[in-house]
Amino acid sequence: MPDSPDRPVPEPPPAPSPGRPIEEPVPRPPAPEPLPEPLPGREPPPPPIQDPLPL
């Protein structure tokens, strides 16, 4: 049966109450910044000295 033209339009779903926090997607953490390259003309720092493992 076709709807009559004078039939009331169904109301849209109620909006969330202002007291309820809107669930927003959690922002992705920023990517770690790459280590700065050594300036030209400067020697890279020596690698840390590691103690020999005990046998």
CSV table of C-alpha atoms in Angstrom, one decimal:
chain,number,residue,atom,x,y,z
A,1,MET,CA,0.0,0.0,0.0
A,2,PRO,CA,1.6,3.3,-1.0
A,3,ASP,CA,2.0,5.9,1.7
A,4,SER,CA,-0.5,8.7,1.6
A,5,PRO,CA,1.0,12.2,1.0
A,6,ASP,CA,-0.4,13.5,4.3
A,7,ARG,CA,1.4,10.8,6.3
A,8,PRO,CA,3.9,12.4,8.8
A,9,VAL,CA,7.6,11.9,8.0
A,10,PRO,CA,9.4,9.8,10.5
A,11,GLU,CA,11.5,11.8,12.9
A,12,PRO,CA,15.3,11.4,12.6
A,13,PRO,CA,17.1,9.5,15.4
A,14,PRO,CA,17.7,11.8,18.4
A,15,ALA,CA,21.2,13.3,18.6
A,16,PRO,CA,23.5,12.1,21.4
A,17,SER,CA,23.0,14.1,24.6
A,18,PRO,CA,25.6,16.8,25.2
A,19,GLY,CA,26.5,15.1,28.5
A,20,ARG,CA,27.8,12.0,26.7
A,21,PRO,CA,31.3,12.5,25.2
A,22,ILE,CA,31.5,11.9,21.5
A,23,GLU,CA,33.6,8.8,20.7
A,24,GLU,CA,36.3,10.2,18.5
A,25,PRO,CA,38.9,7.9,16.8
A,26,VAL,CA,42.2,7.9,18.8
A,27,PRO,CA,44.8,9.9,16.9
A,28,ARG,CA,47.8,7.9,15.8
A,29,PRO,CA,51.0,8.9,17.7
A,30,PRO,CA,53.4,11.0,15.6
A,31,ALA,CA,56.2,9.0,13.9
A,32,PRO,CA,59.5,9.2,15.8
A,33,GLU,CA,61.8,11.9,14.3
A,34,PRO,CA,64.8,10.4,12.5
A,35,LEU,CA,68.1,11.0,14.2
A,36,PRO,CA,69.8,14.1,12.9
A,37,GLU,CA,72.6,13.3,10.5
A,38,PRO,CA,76.1,14.4,11.6
A,39,LEU,CA,77.1,17.8,10.2
A,40,PRO,CA,79.6,17.6,7.3
A,41,GLY,CA,83.2,18.1,8.4
A,42,ARG,CA,82.5,16.6,11.9
A,43,GLU,CA,83.5,13.0,12.7
A,44,PRO,CA,80.7,10.8,14.0
A,45,PRO,CA,81.0,10.0,17.7
A,46,PRO,CA,82.9,6.8,18.5
A,47,PRO,CA,80.8,3.8,19.3
A,48,PRO,CA,80.3,3.1,23.0
A,49,ILE,CA,83.0,0.7,24.4
A,50,GLN,CA,81.4,-2.5,25.6
A,51,ASP,CA,83.0,-4.7,28.2
A,52,PRO,CA,83.9,-8.2,26.9
A,53,LEU,CA,81.4,-10.8,27.9
A,54,PRO,CA,82.8,-13.1,30.6
A,55,LEU,CA,83.6,-16.6,29.3
